[in-house]
């Protein structure tokens, strides 16, 4: 089993070619979800991103979940948009 790749916001910015500010203000908590795509080590303020989860999910079609739209998955497969 391979070790996960942990990235800072600056390192993620270089990999996905998005500005650091865009990651913090538009992507984090809308498409990059805490506990899936990033975590806060030791409960602190610093954020580490999990590259493998981000790489996997950024290849999904964006038509299903445009940036800025939050949705809650339902058991039947539908989405409730907030």
mmCIF file with all atom_site columns, C-alpha atoms in Angstrom:
data_model
loop_
_atom_site.group_PDB
_atom_site.id
_atom_site.type_symbol
_atom_site.label_atom_id
_atom_site.label_alt_id
_atom_site.label_comp_id
_atom_site.label_asym_id
_atom_site.label_entity_id
_atom_site.label_seq_id
_atom_site.pdbx_PDB_ins_code
_atom_site.Cartn_x
_atom_site.Cartn_y
_atom_site.Cartn_z
_atom_site.occupancy
_atom_site.B_iso_or_equiv
_atom_site.pdbx_formal_charge
_atom_site.auth_seq_id
_atom_site.auth_comp_id
_atom_site.auth_asym_id
_atom_site.auth_atom_id
_atom_site.pdbx_PDB_model_num
ATOM 1  C CA . UNK A 1 1  ? 0.000   0.000  0.000   1.00 0.00 ? 1  UNK A CA 1
ATOM 2  C CA . UNK A 1 2  ? 1.399   3.394  -0.947  1.00 0.00 ? 2  UNK A CA 1
ATOM 3  C CA . UNK A 1 3  ? 1.632   6.340  1.393   1.00 0.00 ? 3  UNK A CA 1
ATOM 4  C CA . UNK A 1 4  ? -0.736  9.239  0.676   1.00 0.00 ? 4  UNK A CA 1
ATOM 5  C CA . UNK A 1 5  ? 0.733   12.414 -0.792  1.00 0.00 ? 5  UNK A CA 1
ATOM 6  C CA . UNK A 1 6  ? 0.167   15.395 1.496   1.00 0.00 ? 6  UNK A CA 1
ATOM 7  C CA . UNK A 1 7  ? 0.286   18.856 -0.079  1.00 0.00 ? 7  UNK A CA 1
ATOM 8  C CA . UNK A 1 8  ? 0.184   22.378 1.275   1.00 0.00 ? 8  UNK A CA 1
ATOM 9  C CA . UNK A 1 9  ? -2.094  24.898 -0.429  1.00 0.00 ? 9  UNK A CA 1
ATOM 10 C CA . UNK A 1 10 ? 0.906   26.294 -2.334  1.00 0.00 ? 10 UNK A CA 1
ATOM 11 C CA . UNK A 1 11 ? 1.946   22.842 -3.547  1.00 0.00 ? 11 UNK A CA 1
ATOM 12 C CA . UNK A 1 12 ? -1.631  22.009 -4.595  1.00 0.00 ? 12 UNK A CA 1
ATOM 13 C CA . UNK A 1 13 ? -1.805  25.320 -6.451  1.00 0.00 ? 13 UNK A CA 1
ATOM 14 C CA . UNK A 1 14 ? 1.252   24.387 -8.506  1.00 0.00 ? 14 UNK A CA 1
ATOM 15 C CA . UNK A 1 15 ? -0.128  20.945 -9.355  1.00 0.00 ? 15 UNK A CA 1
ATOM 16 C CA . UNK A 1 16 ? -3.626  21.941 -10.438 1.00 0.00 ? 16 UNK A CA 1
ATOM 17 C CA . UNK A 1 17 ? -2.714  25.374 -11.865 1.00 0.00 ? 17 UNK A CA 1
ATOM 18 C CA . UNK A 1 18 ? -5.194  27.279 -9.696  1.00 0.00 ? 18 UNK A CA 1
ATOM 19 C CA . UNK A 1 19 ? -4.301  30.361 -7.689  1.00 0.00 ? 19 UNK A CA 1
ATOM 20 C CA . UNK A 1 20 ? -3.877  29.776 -3.939  1.00 0.00 ? 20 UNK A CA 1
ATOM 21 C CA . UNK A 1 21 ? -6.614  32.304 -3.257  1.00 0.00 ? 21 UNK A CA 1
ATOM 22 C CA . UNK A 1 22 ? -9.034  30.458 -5.564  1.00 0.00 ? 22 UNK A CA 1
ATOM 23 C CA . UNK A 1 23 ? -8.354  27.213 -3.717  1.00 0.00 ? 23 UNK A CA 1
ATOM 24 C CA . UNK A 1 24 ? -8.999  28.837 -0.327  1.00 0.00 ? 24 UNK A CA 1
ATOM 25 C CA . UNK A 1 25 ? -12.012 30.942 -1.292  1.00 0.00 ? 25 UNK A CA 1
ATOM 26 C CA . UNK A 1 26 ? -13.845 29.007 -4.011  1.00 0.00 ? 26 UNK A CA 1
ATOM 27 C CA . UNK A 1 27 ? -12.797 25.352 -3.977  1.00 0.00 ? 27 UNK A CA 1
ATOM 28 C CA . UNK A 1 28 ? -12.275 24.580 -0.288  1.00 0.00 ? 28 UNK A CA 1
ATOM 29 C CA . UNK A 1 29 ? -15.526 23.427 1.321   1.00 0.00 ? 29 UNK A CA 1
ATOM 30 C CA . UNK A 1 30 ? -17.440 23.470 -1.976  1.00 0.00 ? 30 UNK A CA 1
ATOM 31 C CA . UNK A 1 31 ? -15.623 20.841 -4.040  1.00 0.00 ? 31 UNK A CA 1
ATOM 32 C CA . UNK A 1 32 ? -12.670 20.111 -1.750  1.00 0.00 ? 32 UNK A CA 1
ATOM 33 C CA . UNK A 1 33 ? -14.275 18.634 1.348   1.00 0.00 ? 33 UNK A CA 1
ATOM 34 C CA . UNK A 1 34 ? -12.687 18.350 4.783   1.00 0.00 ? 34 UNK A CA 1
ATOM 35 C CA . UNK A 1 35 ? -12.151 14.709 5.704   1.00 0.00 ? 35 UNK A CA 1
ATOM 36 C CA . UNK A 1 36 ? -12.066 13.642 2.045   1.00 0.00 ? 36 UNK A CA 1
ATOM 37 C CA . UNK A 1 37 ? -9.744  16.049 0.229   1.00 0.00 ? 37 UNK A CA 1
ATOM 38 C CA . UNK A 1 38 ? -8.030  17.753 3.150   1.00 0.00 ? 38 UNK A CA 1
ATOM 39 C CA . UNK A 1 39 ? -7.558  17.607 6.897   1.00 0.00 ? 39 UNK A CA 1
ATOM 40 C CA . UNK A 1 40 ? -6.151  19.686 9.723   1.00 0.00 ? 40 UNK A CA 1
ATOM 41 C CA . UNK A 1 41 ? -3.274  17.822 11.411  1.00 0.00 ? 41 UNK A CA 1
ATOM 42 C CA . UNK A 1 42 ? -3.574  17.700 15.188  1.00 0.00 ? 42 UNK A CA 1
ATOM 43 C CA . UNK A 1 43 ? -6.714  19.877 15.027  1.00 0.00 ? 43 UNK A CA 1
ATOM 44 C CA . UNK A 1 44 ? -4.702  22.989 14.166  1.00 0.00 ? 44 UNK A CA 1
ATOM 45 C CA . UNK A 1 45 ? -5.145  25.705 11.573  1.00 0.00 ? 45 UNK A CA 1
ATOM 46 C CA . UNK A 1 46 ? -2.749  24.257 8.989   1.00 0.00 ? 46 UNK A CA 1
ATOM 47 C CA . UNK A 1 47 ? -4.403  22.384 6.132   1.00 0.00 ? 47 UNK A CA 1
ATOM 48 C CA . UNK A 1 48 ? -2.913  19.434 4.275   1.00 0.00 ? 48 UNK A CA 1
ATOM 49 C CA . UNK A 1 49 ? -4.523  18.264 1.062   1.00 0.00 ? 49 UNK A CA 1
ATOM 50 C CA . UNK A 1 50 ? -4.665  14.589 0.027   1.00 0.00 ? 50 UNK A CA 1
ATOM 51 C CA . UNK A 1 51 ? -3.451  14.512 -3.568  1.00 0.00 ? 51 UNK A CA 1
ATOM 52 C CA . UNK A 1 52 ? -4.826  11.083 -4.498  1.00 0.00 ? 52 UNK A CA 1
ATOM 53 C CA . UNK A 1 53 ? -8.405  12.016 -3.488  1.00 0.00 ? 53 UNK A CA 1
ATOM 54 C CA . UNK A 1 54 ? -8.203  15.352 -5.308  1.00 0.00 ? 54 UNK A CA 1
ATOM 55 C CA . UNK A 1 55 ? -6.743  13.810 -8.463  1.00 0.00 ? 55 UNK A CA 1
ATOM 56 C CA . UNK A 1 56 ? -9.428  11.108 -8.460  1.00 0.00 ? 56 UNK A CA 1
ATOM 57 C CA . UNK A 1 57 ? -12.330 13.521 -7.967  1.00 0.00 ? 57 UNK A CA 1
ATOM 58 C CA . UNK A 1 58 ? -11.206 16.334 -10.257 1.00 0.00 ? 58 UNK A CA 1
ATOM 59 C CA . UNK A 1 59 ? -11.524 13.952 -13.204 1.00 0.00 ? 59 UNK A CA 1
ATOM 60 C CA . UNK A 1 60 ? -15.267 13.498 -12.532 1.00 0.00 ? 60 UNK A CA 1
ATOM 61 C CA . UNK A 1 61 ? -17.600 15.395 -14.854 1.00 0.00 ? 61 UNK A CA 1
ATOM 62 C CA . UNK A 1 62 ? -18.083 18.889 -13.480 1.00 0.00 ? 62 UNK A CA 1
ATOM 63 C CA . UNK A 1 63 ? -21.642 19.120 -14.828 1.00 0.00 ? 63 UNK A CA 1
ATOM 64 C CA . UNK A 1 64 ? -22.874 17.118 -11.847 1.00 0.00 ? 64 UNK A CA 1
ATOM 65 C CA . UNK A 1 65 ? -21.520 19.562 -9.237  1.00 0.00 ? 65 UNK A CA 1
ATOM 66 C CA . UNK A 1 66 ? -20.539 23.013 -10.487 1.00 0.00 ? 66 UNK A CA 1
ATOM 67 C CA . UNK A 1 67 ? -18.216 25.044 -8.262  1.00 0.00 ? 67 UNK A CA 1
ATOM 68 C CA . UNK A 1 68 ? -20.140 27.027 -5.690  1.00 0.00 ? 68 UNK A CA 1
ATOM 69 C CA . UNK A 1 69 ? -23.162 24.743 -5.600  1.00 0.00 ? 69 UNK A CA 1
ATOM 70 C CA . UNK A 1 70 ? -23.519 22.586 -2.542  1.00 0.00 ? 70 UNK A CA 1
ATOM 71 C CA . UNK A 1 71 ? -25.508 19.387 -2.733  1.00 0.00 ? 71 UNK A CA 1
ATOM 72 C CA . UNK A 1 72 ? -26.455 16.653 -0.330  1.00 0.00 ? 72 UNK A CA 1
ATOM 73 C CA . UNK A 1 73 ? -26.536 13.113 -1.712  1.00 0.00 ? 73 UNK A CA 1
ATOM 74 C CA . UNK A 1 74 ? -29.696 11.136 -0.985  1.00 0.00 ? 74 UNK A CA 1
ATOM 75 C CA . UNK A 1 75 ? -30.009 7.385  -0.523  1.00 0.00 ? 75 UNK A CA 1
ATOM 76 C CA . UNK A 1 76 ? -31.813 6.994  -3.866  1.00 0.00 ? 76 UNK A CA 1
ATOM 77 C CA . UNK A 1 77 ? -28.923 8.610  -5.749  1.00 0.00 ? 77 UNK A CA 1
ATOM 78 C CA . UNK A 1 78 ? -30.545 12.028 -6.195  1.00 0.00 ? 78 UNK A CA 1
ATOM 79 C CA . UNK A 1 79 ? -28.996 15.266 -4.947  1.00 0.00 ? 79 UNK A CA 1
ATOM 80 C CA . UNK A 1 80 ? -30.605 17.968 -2.817  1.00 0.00 ? 80 UNK A CA 1
ATOM 81 C CA . UNK A 1 81 ? -29.163 21.339 -3.799  1.00 0.00 ? 81 UNK A CA 1
ATOM 82 C CA . UNK A 1 82 ? -28.854 24.012 -1.133  1.00 0.00 ? 82 UNK A CA 1
#
